[in-house]
Amino acid sequence: MRKVLAGLTLLLTVLAGPVFAQTTQAPSTAEPPQRRPAAATNLGDTGLWVVPTGEVLPARKWSVSLYRSNVDYEQGFTDVSVWPVTLGVGLGARAELFASVRSVVR
């Protein structure tokens, strides 16, 4: 009986060792999330529907951009370049209006 009790005590001591080896956590200083500037995609939107951030332009702020998208099709050795021009305007805290126009397609 003593051997069983000693073995059980040893087993519990070994299993409880990692619990006592852990350190206490320091109190976290909660910082507000960083606000990153919204950048438009080549379709004109800044993230509410497509880009995973969900950030939009602030109210009455605007964004203009020019992109070049290139696709190479193996079939027929076709090289397609699209140059969209985008414009976005913030309408409020949670809405924006954007447009994209393909200026050159070749």
Protein backbone atom coordinates (compact mmCIF):
# COMPACT_ATOMS: atom_id res chain seq x y z
CA MET A 1 0.00 0.00 0.00
CA ARG A 2 2.87 2.35 0.78
CA LYS A 3 4.42 1.74 -2.66
CA VAL A 4 1.13 2.57 -4.36
CA LEU A 5 0.73 5.73 -2.29
CA ALA A 6 4.36 6.77 -2.95
CA GLY A 7 3.95 6.10 -6.68
CA LEU A 8 0.71 8.08 -6.78
CA THR A 9 2.34 10.99 -4.92
CA LEU A 10 5.29 10.95 -7.31
CA LEU A 11 2.97 10.87 -10.33
CA LEU A 12 0.91 13.81 -9.05
CA THR A 13 4.08 15.78 -8.28
CA VAL A 14 5.41 15.22 -11.81
CA LEU A 15 2.08 16.16 -13.39
CA ALA A 16 1.68 19.26 -11.21
CA GLY A 17 5.21 20.52 -11.96
CA PRO A 18 4.31 22.47 -15.13
CA VAL A 19 1.53 24.27 -13.28
CA PHE A 20 3.98 25.75 -10.78
CA ALA A 21 6.53 26.52 -13.52
CA GLN A 22 4.25 29.05 -15.21
CA THR A 23 4.72 32.73 -14.54
CA THR A 24 1.93 35.15 -13.86
CA GLN A 25 0.79 37.38 -16.68
CA ALA A 26 1.61 41.06 -16.60
CA PRO A 27 -1.42 43.34 -16.68
CA SER A 28 -2.18 44.16 -20.29
CA THR A 29 -2.18 47.76 -21.39
CA ALA A 30 -5.02 47.82 -23.87
CA GLU A 31 -4.18 50.15 -26.72
CA PRO A 32 -6.82 51.24 -29.19
CA PRO A 33 -6.53 49.55 -32.59
CA GLN A 34 -4.40 51.42 -35.09
CA ARG A 35 -6.33 53.25 -37.76
CA ARG A 36 -4.70 52.64 -41.11
CA PRO A 37 -5.35 54.78 -44.14
CA ALA A 38 -7.77 53.22 -46.59
CA ALA A 39 -6.22 52.46 -49.98
CA ALA A 40 -8.33 51.72 -53.02
CA THR A 41 -8.17 48.49 -55.01
CA ASN A 42 -7.95 48.53 -58.79
CA LEU A 43 -11.76 48.36 -58.87
CA GLY A 44 -12.10 51.56 -56.84
CA ASP A 45 -13.37 50.29 -53.49
CA THR A 46 -11.40 50.73 -50.28
CA GLY A 47 -12.42 47.62 -48.45
CA LEU A 48 -15.99 47.40 -47.28
CA TRP A 49 -16.88 44.53 -49.62
CA VAL A 50 -13.72 43.01 -51.05
CA VAL A 51 -10.62 43.84 -49.01
CA PRO A 52 -10.69 42.08 -45.62
CA THR A 53 -10.04 45.19 -43.51
CA GLY A 54 -13.46 46.80 -43.87
CA GLU A 55 -12.07 50.34 -43.54
CA VAL A 56 -13.63 53.13 -45.56
CA LEU A 57 -12.66 56.72 -46.28
CA PRO A 58 -13.53 59.27 -43.59
CA ALA A 59 -16.37 61.70 -44.29
CA ARG A 60 -15.63 64.28 -47.02
CA LYS A 61 -12.19 62.80 -47.78
CA TRP A 62 -11.33 61.55 -51.24
CA SER A 63 -8.95 59.20 -52.97
CA VAL A 64 -7.71 59.08 -56.58
CA SER A 65 -5.50 56.33 -57.96
CA LEU A 66 -4.11 54.89 -61.18
CA TYR A 67 -3.34 51.19 -61.54
CA ARG A 68 -1.96 48.82 -64.13
CA SER A 69 -3.30 45.28 -64.20
CA ASN A 70 -1.60 42.82 -66.54
CA VAL A 71 -2.78 39.35 -67.57
CA ASP A 72 -0.87 37.00 -69.86
CA TYR A 73 -2.94 34.36 -71.63
CA GLU A 74 -0.98 31.35 -72.91
CA GLN A 75 -3.50 30.70 -75.63
CA GLY A 76 -2.58 32.83 -78.62
CA PHE A 77 0.25 34.53 -76.70
CA THR A 78 -2.10 37.32 -75.63
CA ASP A 79 -0.90 40.05 -73.29
CA VAL A 80 -3.70 42.22 -71.85
CA SER A 81 -3.01 45.39 -69.88
CA VAL A 82 -5.75 47.39 -68.18
CA TRP A 83 -5.19 50.89 -66.73
CA PRO A 84 -8.09 51.71 -64.37
CA VAL A 85 -8.45 55.18 -62.83
CA THR A 86 -10.35 55.14 -59.53
CA LEU A 87 -12.07 57.84 -57.48
CA GLY A 88 -13.51 57.40 -53.99
CA VAL A 89 -15.32 59.88 -51.71
CA GLY A 90 -16.23 59.28 -48.06
CA LEU A 91 -19.93 59.91 -47.43
CA GLY A 92 -19.98 59.34 -43.68
CA ALA A 93 -18.46 57.22 -40.96
CA ARG A 94 -19.56 53.97 -42.62
CA ALA A 95 -20.18 54.72 -46.30
CA GLU A 96 -18.31 55.78 -49.40
CA LEU A 97 -18.98 56.29 -53.07
CA PHE A 98 -16.43 54.99 -55.55
CA ALA A 99 -15.99 54.57 -59.27
CA SER A 100 -13.48 52.95 -61.58
CA VAL A 101 -12.95 53.71 -65.26
CA ARG A 102 -10.71 51.68 -67.55
CA SER A 103 -8.77 54.37 -69.35
CA VAL A 104 -6.60 52.13 -71.56
CA VAL A 105 -7.10 48.49 -72.51
CA ARG A 106 -4.51 46.92 -74.78
